[in-house]
Coordinates of C-alpha atoms and ligand atoms in Angstrom, one line a residue:
X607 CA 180.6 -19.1 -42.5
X608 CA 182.8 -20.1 -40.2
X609 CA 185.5 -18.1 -37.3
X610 CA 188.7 -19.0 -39.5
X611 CA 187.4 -16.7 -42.1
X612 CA 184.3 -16.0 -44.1
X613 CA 184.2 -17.3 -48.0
X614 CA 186.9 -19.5 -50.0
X615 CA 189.6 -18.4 -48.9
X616 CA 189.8 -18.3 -45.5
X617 CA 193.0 -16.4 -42.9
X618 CA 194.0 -19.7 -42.1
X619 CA 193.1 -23.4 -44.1
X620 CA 190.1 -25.7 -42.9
X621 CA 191.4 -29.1 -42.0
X622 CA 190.1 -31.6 -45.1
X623 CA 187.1 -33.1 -43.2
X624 CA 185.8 -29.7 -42.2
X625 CA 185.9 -28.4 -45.7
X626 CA 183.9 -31.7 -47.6
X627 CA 181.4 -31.2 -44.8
X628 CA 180.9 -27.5 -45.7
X629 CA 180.3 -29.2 -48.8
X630 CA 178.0 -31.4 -48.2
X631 CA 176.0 -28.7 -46.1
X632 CA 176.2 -26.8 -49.5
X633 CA 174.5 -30.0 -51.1
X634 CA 171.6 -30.3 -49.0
X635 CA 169.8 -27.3 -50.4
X636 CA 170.6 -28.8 -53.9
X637 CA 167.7 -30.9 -56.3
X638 CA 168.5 -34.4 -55.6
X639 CA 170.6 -36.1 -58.2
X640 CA 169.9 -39.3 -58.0
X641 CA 166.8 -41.5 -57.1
X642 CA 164.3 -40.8 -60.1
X643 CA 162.9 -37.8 -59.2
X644 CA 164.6 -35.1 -61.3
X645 CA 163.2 -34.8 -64.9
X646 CA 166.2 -32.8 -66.2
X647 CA 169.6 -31.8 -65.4
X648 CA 171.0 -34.7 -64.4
X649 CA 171.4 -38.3 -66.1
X650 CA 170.7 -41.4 -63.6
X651 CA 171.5 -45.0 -64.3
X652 CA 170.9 -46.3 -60.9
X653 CA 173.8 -48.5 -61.2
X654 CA 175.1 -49.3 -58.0
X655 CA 179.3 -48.4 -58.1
X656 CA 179.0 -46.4 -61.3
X657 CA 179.4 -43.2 -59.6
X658 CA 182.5 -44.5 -57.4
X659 CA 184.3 -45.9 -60.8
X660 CA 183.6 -43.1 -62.6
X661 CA 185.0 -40.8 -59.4
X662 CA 188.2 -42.7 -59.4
X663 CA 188.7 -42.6 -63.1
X664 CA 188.1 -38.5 -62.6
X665 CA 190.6 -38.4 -60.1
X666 CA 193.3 -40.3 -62.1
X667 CA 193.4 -37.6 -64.5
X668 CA 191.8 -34.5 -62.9
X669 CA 195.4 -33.0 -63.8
X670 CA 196.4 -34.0 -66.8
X671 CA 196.0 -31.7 -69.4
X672 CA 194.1 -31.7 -72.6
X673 CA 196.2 -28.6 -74.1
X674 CA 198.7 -30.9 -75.6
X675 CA 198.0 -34.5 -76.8
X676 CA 201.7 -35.4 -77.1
X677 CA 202.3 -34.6 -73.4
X678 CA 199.6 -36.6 -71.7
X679 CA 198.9 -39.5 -74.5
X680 CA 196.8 -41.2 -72.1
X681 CA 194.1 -38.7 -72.6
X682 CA 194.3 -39.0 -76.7
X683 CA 193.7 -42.8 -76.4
X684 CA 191.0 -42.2 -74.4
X685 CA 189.6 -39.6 -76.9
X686 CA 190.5 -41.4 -79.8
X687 CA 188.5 -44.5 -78.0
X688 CA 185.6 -42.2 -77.3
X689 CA 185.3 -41.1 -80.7
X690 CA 185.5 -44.5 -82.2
X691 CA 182.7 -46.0 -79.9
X692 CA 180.0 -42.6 -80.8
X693 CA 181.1 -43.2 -84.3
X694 CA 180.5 -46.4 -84.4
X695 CA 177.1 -46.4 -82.7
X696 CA 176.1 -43.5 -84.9
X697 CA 176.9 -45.7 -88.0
X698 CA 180.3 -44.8 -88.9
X699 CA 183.9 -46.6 -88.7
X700 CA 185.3 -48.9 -91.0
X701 CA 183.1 -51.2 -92.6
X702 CA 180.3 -48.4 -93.2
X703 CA 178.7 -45.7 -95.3
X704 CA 180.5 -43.2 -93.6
X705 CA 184.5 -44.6 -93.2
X706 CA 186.9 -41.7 -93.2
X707 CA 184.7 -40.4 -90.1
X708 CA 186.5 -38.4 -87.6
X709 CA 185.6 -36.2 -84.3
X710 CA 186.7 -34.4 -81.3
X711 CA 185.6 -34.4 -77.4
X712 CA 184.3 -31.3 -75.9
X713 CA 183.4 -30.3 -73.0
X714 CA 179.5 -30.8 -73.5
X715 CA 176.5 -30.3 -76.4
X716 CA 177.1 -26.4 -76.6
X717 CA 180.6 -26.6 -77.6
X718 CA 179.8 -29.3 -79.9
X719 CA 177.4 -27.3 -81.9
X720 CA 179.2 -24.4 -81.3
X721 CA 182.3 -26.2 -83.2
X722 CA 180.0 -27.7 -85.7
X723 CA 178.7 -24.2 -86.7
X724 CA 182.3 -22.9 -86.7
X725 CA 183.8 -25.3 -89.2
X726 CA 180.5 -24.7 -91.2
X727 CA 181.5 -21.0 -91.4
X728 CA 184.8 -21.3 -91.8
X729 CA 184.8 -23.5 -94.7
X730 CA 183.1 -20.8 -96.6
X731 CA 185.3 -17.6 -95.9
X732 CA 184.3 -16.3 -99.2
X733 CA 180.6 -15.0 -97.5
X734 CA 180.8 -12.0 -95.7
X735 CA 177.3 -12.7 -94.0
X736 CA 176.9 -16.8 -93.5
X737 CA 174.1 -18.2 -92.2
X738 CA 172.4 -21.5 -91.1
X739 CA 168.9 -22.6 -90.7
X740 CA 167.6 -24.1 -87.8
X741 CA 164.2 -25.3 -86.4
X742 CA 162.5 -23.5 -83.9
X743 CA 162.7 -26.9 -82.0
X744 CA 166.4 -27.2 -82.9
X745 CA 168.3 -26.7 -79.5
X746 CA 169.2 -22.8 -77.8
X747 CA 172.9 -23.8 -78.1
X748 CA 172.8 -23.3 -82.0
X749 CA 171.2 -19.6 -81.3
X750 CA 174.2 -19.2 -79.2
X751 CA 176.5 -20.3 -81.4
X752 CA 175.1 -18.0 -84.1
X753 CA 175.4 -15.3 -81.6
X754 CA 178.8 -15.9 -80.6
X755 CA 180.0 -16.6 -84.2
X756 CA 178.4 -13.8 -85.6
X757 CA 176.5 -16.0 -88.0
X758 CA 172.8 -15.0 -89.0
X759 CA 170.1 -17.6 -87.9
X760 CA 167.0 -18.6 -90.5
X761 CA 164.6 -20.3 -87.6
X762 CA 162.0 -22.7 -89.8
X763 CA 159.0 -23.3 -87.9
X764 CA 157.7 -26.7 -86.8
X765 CA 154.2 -28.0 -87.2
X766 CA 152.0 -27.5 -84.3
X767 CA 151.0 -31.0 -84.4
X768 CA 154.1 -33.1 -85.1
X769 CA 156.6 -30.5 -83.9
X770 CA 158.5 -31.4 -86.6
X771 CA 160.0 -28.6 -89.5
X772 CA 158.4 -29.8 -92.8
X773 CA 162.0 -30.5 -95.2
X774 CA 159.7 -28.3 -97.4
X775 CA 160.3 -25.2 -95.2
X776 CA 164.1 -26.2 -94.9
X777 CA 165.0 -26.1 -98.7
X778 CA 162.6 -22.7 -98.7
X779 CA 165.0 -21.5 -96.1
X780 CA 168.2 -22.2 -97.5
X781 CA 170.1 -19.3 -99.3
X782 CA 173.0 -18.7 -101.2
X783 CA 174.9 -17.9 -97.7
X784 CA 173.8 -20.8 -95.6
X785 CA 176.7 -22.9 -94.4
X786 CA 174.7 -25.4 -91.8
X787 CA 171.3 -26.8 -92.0
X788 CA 170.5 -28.3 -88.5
X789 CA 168.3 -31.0 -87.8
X790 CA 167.3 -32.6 -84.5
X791 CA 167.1 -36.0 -83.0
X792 CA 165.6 -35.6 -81.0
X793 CA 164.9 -32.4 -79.9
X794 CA 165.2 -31.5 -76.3
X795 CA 161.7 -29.8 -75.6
X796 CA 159.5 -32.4 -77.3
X797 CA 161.7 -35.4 -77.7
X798 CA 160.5 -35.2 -81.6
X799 CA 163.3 -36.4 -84.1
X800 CA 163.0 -34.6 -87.0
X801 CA 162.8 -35.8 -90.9
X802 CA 166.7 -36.1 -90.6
X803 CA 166.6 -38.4 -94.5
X804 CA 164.5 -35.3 -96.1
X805 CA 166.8 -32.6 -94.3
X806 CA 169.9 -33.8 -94.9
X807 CA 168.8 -34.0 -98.8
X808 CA 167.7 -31.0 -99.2
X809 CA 171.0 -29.4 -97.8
X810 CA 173.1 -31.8 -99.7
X811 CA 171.0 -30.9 -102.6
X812 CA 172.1 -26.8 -102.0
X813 CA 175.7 -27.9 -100.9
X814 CA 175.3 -27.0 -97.5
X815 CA 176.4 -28.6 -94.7
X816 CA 173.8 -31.0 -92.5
X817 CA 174.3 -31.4 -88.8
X818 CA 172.0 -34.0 -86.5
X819 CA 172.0 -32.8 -83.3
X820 CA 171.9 -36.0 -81.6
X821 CA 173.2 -34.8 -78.3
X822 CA 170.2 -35.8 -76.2
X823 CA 169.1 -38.8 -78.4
X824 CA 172.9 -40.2 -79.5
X825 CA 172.8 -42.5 -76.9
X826 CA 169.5 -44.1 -76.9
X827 CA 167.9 -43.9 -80.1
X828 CA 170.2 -46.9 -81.6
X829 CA 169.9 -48.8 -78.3
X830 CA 166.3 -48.1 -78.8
X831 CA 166.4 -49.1 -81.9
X832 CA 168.0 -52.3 -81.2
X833 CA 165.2 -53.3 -79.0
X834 CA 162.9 -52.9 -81.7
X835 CA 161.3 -49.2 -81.4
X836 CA 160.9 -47.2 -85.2
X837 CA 163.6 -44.9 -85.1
X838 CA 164.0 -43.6 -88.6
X839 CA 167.1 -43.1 -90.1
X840 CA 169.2 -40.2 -88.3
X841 CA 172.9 -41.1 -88.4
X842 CA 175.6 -41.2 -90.7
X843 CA 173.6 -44.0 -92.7
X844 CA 171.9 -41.1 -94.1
X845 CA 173.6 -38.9 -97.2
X846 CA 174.1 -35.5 -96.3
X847 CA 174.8 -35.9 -92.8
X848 CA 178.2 -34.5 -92.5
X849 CA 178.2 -34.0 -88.5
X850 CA 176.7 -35.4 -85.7
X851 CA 177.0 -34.3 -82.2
X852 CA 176.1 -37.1 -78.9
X853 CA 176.4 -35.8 -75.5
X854 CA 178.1 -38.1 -73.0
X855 CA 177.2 -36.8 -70.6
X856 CA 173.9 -37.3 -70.9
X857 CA 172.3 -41.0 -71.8
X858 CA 176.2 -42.2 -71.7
X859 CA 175.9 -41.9 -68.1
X860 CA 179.1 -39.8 -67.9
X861 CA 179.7 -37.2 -65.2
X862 CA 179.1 -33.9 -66.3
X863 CA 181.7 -31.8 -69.4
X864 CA 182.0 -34.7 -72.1
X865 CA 180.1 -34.6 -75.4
X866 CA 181.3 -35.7 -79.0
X867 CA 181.1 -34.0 -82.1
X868 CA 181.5 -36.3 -85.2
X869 CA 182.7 -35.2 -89.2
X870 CA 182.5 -37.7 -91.8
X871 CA 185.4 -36.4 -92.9
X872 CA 188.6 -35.3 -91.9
X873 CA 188.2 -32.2 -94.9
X874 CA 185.1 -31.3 -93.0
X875 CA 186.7 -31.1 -89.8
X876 CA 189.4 -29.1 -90.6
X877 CA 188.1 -25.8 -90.5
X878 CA 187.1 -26.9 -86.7
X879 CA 190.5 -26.4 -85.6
X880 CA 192.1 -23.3 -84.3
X881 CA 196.3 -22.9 -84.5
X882 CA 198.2 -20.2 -83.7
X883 CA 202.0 -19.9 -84.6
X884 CA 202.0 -15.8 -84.4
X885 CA 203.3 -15.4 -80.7
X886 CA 206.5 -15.8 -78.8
X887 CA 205.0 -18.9 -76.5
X888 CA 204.0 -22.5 -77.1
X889 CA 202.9 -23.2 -80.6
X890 CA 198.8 -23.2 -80.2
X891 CA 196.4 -25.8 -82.0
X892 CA 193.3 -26.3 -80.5
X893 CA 190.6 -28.6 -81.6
X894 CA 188.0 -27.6 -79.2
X895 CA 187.2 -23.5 -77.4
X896 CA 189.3 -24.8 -74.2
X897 CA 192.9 -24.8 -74.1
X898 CA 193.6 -25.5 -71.0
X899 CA 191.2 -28.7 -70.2
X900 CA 191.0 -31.1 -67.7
X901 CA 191.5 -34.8 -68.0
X902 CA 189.0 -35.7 -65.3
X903 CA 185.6 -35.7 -67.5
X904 CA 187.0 -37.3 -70.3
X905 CA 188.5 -40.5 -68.3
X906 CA 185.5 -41.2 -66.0
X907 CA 183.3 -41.1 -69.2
X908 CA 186.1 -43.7 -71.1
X909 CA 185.5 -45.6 -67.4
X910 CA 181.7 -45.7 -67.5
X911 CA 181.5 -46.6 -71.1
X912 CA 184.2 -49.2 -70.4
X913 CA 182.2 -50.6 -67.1
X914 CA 178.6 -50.6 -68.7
X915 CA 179.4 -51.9 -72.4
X916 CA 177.0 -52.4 -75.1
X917 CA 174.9 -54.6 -72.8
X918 CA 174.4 -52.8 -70.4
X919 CA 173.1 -49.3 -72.6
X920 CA 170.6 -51.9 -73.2
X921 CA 169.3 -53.0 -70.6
X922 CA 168.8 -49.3 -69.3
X923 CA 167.2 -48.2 -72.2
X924 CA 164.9 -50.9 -72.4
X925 CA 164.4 -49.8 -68.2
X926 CA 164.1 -46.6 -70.0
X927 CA 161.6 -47.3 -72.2
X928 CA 159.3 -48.8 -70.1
X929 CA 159.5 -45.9 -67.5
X930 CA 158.4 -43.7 -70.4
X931 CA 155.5 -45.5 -71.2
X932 CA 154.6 -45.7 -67.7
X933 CA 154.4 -41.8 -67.0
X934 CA 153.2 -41.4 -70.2
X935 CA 150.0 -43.4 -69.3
X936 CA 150.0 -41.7 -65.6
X937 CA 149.6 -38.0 -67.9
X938 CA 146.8 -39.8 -70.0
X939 CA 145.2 -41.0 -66.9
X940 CA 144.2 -37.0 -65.6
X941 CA 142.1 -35.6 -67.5
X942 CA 143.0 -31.8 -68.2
X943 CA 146.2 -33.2 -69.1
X944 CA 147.3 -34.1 -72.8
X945 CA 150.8 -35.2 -74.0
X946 CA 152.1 -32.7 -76.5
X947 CA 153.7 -35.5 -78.5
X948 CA 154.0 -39.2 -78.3
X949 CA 156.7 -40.1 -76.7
X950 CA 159.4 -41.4 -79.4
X951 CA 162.5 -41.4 -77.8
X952 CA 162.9 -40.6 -73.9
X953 CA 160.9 -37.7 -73.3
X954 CA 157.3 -37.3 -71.6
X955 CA 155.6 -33.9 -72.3
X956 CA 152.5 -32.7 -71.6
X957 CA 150.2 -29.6 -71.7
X958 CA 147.2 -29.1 -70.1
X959 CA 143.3 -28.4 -71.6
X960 CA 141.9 -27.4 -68.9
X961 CA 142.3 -23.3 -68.0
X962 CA 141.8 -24.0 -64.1
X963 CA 144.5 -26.2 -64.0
X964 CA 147.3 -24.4 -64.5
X965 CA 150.9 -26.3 -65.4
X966 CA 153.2 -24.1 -63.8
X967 CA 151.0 -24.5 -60.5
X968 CA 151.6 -27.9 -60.9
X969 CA 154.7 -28.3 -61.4
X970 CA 155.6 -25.9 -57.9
X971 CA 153.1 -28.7 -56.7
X972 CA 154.6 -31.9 -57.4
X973 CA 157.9 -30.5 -56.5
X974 CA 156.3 -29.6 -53.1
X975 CA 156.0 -33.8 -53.5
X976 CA 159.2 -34.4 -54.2
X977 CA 159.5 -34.4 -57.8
X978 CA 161.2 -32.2 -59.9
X979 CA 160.1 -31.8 -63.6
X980 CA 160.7 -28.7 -66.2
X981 CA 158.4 -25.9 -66.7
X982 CA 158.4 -25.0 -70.7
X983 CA 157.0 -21.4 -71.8
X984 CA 154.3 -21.1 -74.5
X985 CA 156.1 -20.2 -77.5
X986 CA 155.2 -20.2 -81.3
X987 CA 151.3 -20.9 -80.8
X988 CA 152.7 -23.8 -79.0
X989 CA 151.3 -24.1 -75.6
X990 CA 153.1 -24.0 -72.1
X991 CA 154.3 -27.6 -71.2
X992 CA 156.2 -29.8 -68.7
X993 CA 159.0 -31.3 -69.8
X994 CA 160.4 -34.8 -67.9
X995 CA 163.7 -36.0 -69.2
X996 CA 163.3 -40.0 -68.5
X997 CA 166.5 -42.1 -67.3
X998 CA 166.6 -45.6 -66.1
X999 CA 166.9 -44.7 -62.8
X1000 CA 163.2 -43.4 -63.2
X1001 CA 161.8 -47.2 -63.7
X1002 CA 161.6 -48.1 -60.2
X1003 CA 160.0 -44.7 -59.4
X1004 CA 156.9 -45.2 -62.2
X1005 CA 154.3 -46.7 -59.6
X1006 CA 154.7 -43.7 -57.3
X1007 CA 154.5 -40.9 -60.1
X1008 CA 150.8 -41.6 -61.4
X1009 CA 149.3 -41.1 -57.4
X1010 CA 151.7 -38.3 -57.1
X1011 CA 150.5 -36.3 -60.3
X1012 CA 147.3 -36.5 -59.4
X1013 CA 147.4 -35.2 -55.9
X1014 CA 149.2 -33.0 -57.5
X1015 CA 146.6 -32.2 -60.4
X1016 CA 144.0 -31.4 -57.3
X1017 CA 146.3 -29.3 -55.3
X1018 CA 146.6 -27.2 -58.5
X1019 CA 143.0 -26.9 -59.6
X1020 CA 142.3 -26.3 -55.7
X1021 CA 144.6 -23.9 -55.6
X1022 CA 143.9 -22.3 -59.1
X1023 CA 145.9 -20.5 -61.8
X1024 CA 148.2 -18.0 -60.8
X1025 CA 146.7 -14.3 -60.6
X1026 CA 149.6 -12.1 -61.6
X1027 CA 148.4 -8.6 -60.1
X1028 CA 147.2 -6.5 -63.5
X1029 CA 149.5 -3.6 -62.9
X1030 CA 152.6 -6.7 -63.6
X1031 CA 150.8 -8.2 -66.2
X1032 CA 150.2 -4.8 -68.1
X1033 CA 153.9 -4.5 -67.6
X1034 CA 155.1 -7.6 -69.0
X1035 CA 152.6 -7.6 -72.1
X1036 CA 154.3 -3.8 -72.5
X1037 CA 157.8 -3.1 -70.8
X1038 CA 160.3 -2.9 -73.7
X1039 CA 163.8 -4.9 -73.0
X1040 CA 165.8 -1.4 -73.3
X1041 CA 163.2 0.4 -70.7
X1042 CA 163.9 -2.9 -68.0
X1043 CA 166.7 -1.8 -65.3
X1044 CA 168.0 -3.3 -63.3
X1045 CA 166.4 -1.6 -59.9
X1046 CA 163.2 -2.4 -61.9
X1047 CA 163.8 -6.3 -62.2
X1048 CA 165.0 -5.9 -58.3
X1049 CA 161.4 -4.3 -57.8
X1050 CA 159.7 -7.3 -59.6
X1051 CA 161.5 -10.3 -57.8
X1052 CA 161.3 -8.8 -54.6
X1053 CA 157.2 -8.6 -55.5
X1054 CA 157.4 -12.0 -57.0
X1055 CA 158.9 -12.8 -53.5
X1056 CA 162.7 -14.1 -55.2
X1057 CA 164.4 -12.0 -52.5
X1058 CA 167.6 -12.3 -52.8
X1059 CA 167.9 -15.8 -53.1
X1060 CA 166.6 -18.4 -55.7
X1061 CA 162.8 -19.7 -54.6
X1062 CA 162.9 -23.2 -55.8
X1063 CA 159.9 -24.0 -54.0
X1064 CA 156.9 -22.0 -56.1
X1065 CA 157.8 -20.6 -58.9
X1066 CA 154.8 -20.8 -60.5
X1067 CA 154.4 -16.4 -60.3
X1068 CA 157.9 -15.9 -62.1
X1069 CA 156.9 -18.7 -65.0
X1070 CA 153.4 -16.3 -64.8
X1071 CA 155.1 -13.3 -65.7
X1072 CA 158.2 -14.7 -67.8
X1073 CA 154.8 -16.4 -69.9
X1074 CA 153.4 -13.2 -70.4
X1075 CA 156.3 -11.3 -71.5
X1076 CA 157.5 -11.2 -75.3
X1077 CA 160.5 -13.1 -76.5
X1078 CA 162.7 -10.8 -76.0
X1079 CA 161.7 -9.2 -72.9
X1080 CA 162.1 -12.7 -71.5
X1081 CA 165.6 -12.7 -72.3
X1082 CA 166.1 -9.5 -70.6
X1083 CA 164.4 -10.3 -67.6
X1084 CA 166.5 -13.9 -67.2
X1085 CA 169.6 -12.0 -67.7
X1086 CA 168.5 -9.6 -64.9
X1087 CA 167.6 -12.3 -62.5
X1088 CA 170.4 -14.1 -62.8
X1089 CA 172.6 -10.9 -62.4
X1090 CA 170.7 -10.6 -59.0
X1091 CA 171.4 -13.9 -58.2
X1092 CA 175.1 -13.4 -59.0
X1093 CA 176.9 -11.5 -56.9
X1094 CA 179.7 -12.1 -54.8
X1095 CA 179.0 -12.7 -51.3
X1096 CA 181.3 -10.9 -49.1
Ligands
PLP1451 C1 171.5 -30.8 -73.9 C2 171.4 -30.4 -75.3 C3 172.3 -29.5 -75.9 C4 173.2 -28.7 -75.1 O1 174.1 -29.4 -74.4 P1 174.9 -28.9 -73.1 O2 175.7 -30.1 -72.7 O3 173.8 -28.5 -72.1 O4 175.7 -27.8 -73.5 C5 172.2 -29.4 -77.3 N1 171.2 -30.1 -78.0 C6 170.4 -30.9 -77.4 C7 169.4 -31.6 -78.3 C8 170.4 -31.1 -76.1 O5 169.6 -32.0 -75.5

């Protein structure tokens, strides 16, 4: 740090230049965010003066306030707007099978389904123990939600094959207490959309709710569509769908903290809300968790919707599309290497057959090439796999991957699986969560060679060991890392 004073907040202020280059110093250590060769985390167009637009939109509004529509009616315009253009995409609005639609904009796909799961439960507040059922493929969020909520989760599995729930194995799930029946499309880890038609029936058929999480696949499966691809039915043109939720910051291109959640009706959104006339301050109503909100996030994703239009969605999901198939045939081309599902949507996962080639070896090696993809644990009889989340930007990158992967395929059989020593691996088939401490998990990263800092680089030995460990001991031992990783540096 520097001689005016270590940290943020410094004896005496950094002049502005000083401070955006301690910035940018910060940056350099980070995964690249543009360019094509990040598989998740981060949403690429590759359109040049996107990013500058949707700066200069953020800026216009960093400071306005989302607490209080009246006050700042720019930003309900812009919401309103945002709403209108998901709902109409995902087959509602005037004209359609789903008119009276209405929806809110959060802050991303968490709070979406987190809200979605809250109306669901508040709309019944004659059960003391409500429920919802959710595949095991349905998105983490919805386990938080249930979590947070204090709502009980029914998981349905998924075939091994498709990935998909069977609607079967829904209706089984259902009980007298279930508020929600979730349904993906697609679903994160596989890019599998779900039997959304047969779902939604068999919760309309028990009077329960039906939510499509469509925040991954909102905003490419109708583009996709459009350009001809099989997307069954998913949206609002179903009956039974009563919420939808589309992330925009995701294939909408948007900077990071905008997502929509949809109702079909303004009954079903009620119970959303939160309003609070029972203190001696402002009169509270808040449609989202945040109060307090920035402006920023929801005008530079009314700017990039605004600048790309419906032409332009389609010409990067067509770029999409064809960078999908592209990878896609550079995993058949290894052998050892066998796509868990065919792509559908904008997804490329794969497993691998073959025990000396170990994926998260690979994946340490082709980020040691410059690409960054996502390490998946096995879960559920399903096997370990690597996830890449495909964006347009990827399409000019396609060429480069297949020679890449299978230098990187080599490096990995030459280097072979990784060897946790047998003392760990005894530990993580038999630590309980409760016996972990925290000096223990120090113990284990320093051994796995985490330090004190994150090792991007290989990670392959932590994946090892998080692999081995049950479900819950998993949990733990994320909770502890991160803790170690979180600390306030003095
Ligand atoms: C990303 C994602 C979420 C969670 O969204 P966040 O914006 O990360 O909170 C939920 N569901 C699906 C299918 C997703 O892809």
């Amino acid at each position: 740090m520097t001689e005016e004073g270590a940290g943020a907040l410094p004896v005496e202020g950094v002049p502005a230049p000083r401070v955006l280059d301690e910035i940018r110093a910060l940056r350099a250590a980070d995964r690249p965010t543009h360019g094509g060769r990040l598989f998740a985390y981060v949403y690429d167009p590759g359109v040049a003066g996107l990013d500058e637009l949707a700066q200069a939109a953020y800026a216009e509004s960093a400071h306005v306030n989302g607490l209080d529509p009246t006050a700042f009616p720019s930003l309900l315009a812009m919401e309103n707007a945002l709403v209108a253009a998901a709902a109409r995409l995902l087959g509602g609005g005037p004209g359609t099978a789903a008119p009276a639609v209405v929806g809110s904009v959060t802050g991303g796909g968490t709070e979406s389904l987190m809200l979605a799961v809250k109306a669901a439960r508040d709309a019944r507040p004659d059960l003391t123990e409500p429920r919802i059922v959710v595949p095991v493929s349905g998105h983490a969020a919805f386990a938080k939600a249930a979590h947070y909520l204090r709502v009980a989760l029914d998981p349905v599995p998924v075939d091994p094959v498709t990935l998909r729930p069977s609607p079967a194995d829904v209706a089984a799930a259902i009980r007298p207490e279930t508020v929600l029946v979730a349904a993906s499309a697609p679903s994160y880890a596989h890019g599998v959309v779900d039997p959304v038609a047969e779902i939604a029936a068999v919760a309309a058929a028990a009077g329960v709710r039906c939510h499509v999480d469509a925040c991954f696949g909102g905003w490419t499966l109708p583009w996709l569509r459009r350009l001809g691809a099989p997307v069954p039915p998913f949206d609002f043109a179903v009956d039974g769908v009563t919420s939808i939720s589309v992330d925009l910051h995701k294939y909408a291109y948007a900077p990071k903290g905008v997502s929509v959640l949809l109702h079909r009706d303004p009954a079903l959104r009620a119970p959303q809300y939160f309003a609070y006339a029972d203190w001696p301050g402002y009169t509270m109503v808040n449609p989202v968790i945040a109060s307090t909100r920035s402006g920023g996030p929801i005008a530079a994703a009314y700017a990039t919707l605004r600048h790309l239009g419906e032409d332009g969605y389609l010409r990067l999901a067509a770029l999409t599309r064809d960078a999908v198939a592209g990878l896609a045939d550079a995993v058949r081309a290894v052998a050892g290497l066998r796509l868990l599902a065919e792509p559908e949507s904008t997804v490329v996962c794969f497993t691998s057959d073959d025990p000396g080639l170990d994926l998260f070896v690979l994946v340490d090696d082709l980020t040691a090439r410059g690409w960054h993809t996502q390490p998946q644990l096995a879960y559920a009889g399903l096997p370990a796999s690597v996830h890449l989340t495909v964006t347009a930007a990827v399409a000019p990158r396609v060429a480069e991957f297949g020679p890449a992967l299978a230098e990187a395929v080599a490096a990995a059989r030459a280097a072979g699986p990784v060897e946790l020593p047998a003392e760990l691996r005894a530990l993580a088939g038999s630590l309980t969560p409760e016996a972990l401490t925290p000096e223990l998990v120090a113990g284990l990263a320093a051994g796995l060679g985490l330090g004190a800092g994150p090792a991007t680089e290989r990670m392959a030995a932590v994946n090892a060991l998080l692999d081995a460990a049950p479900v819950r001991l998993r949990e733990r031992l994320l909770v502890e890392f991160v803790g170690l990783l979180q600390h306030p540096s003095w």
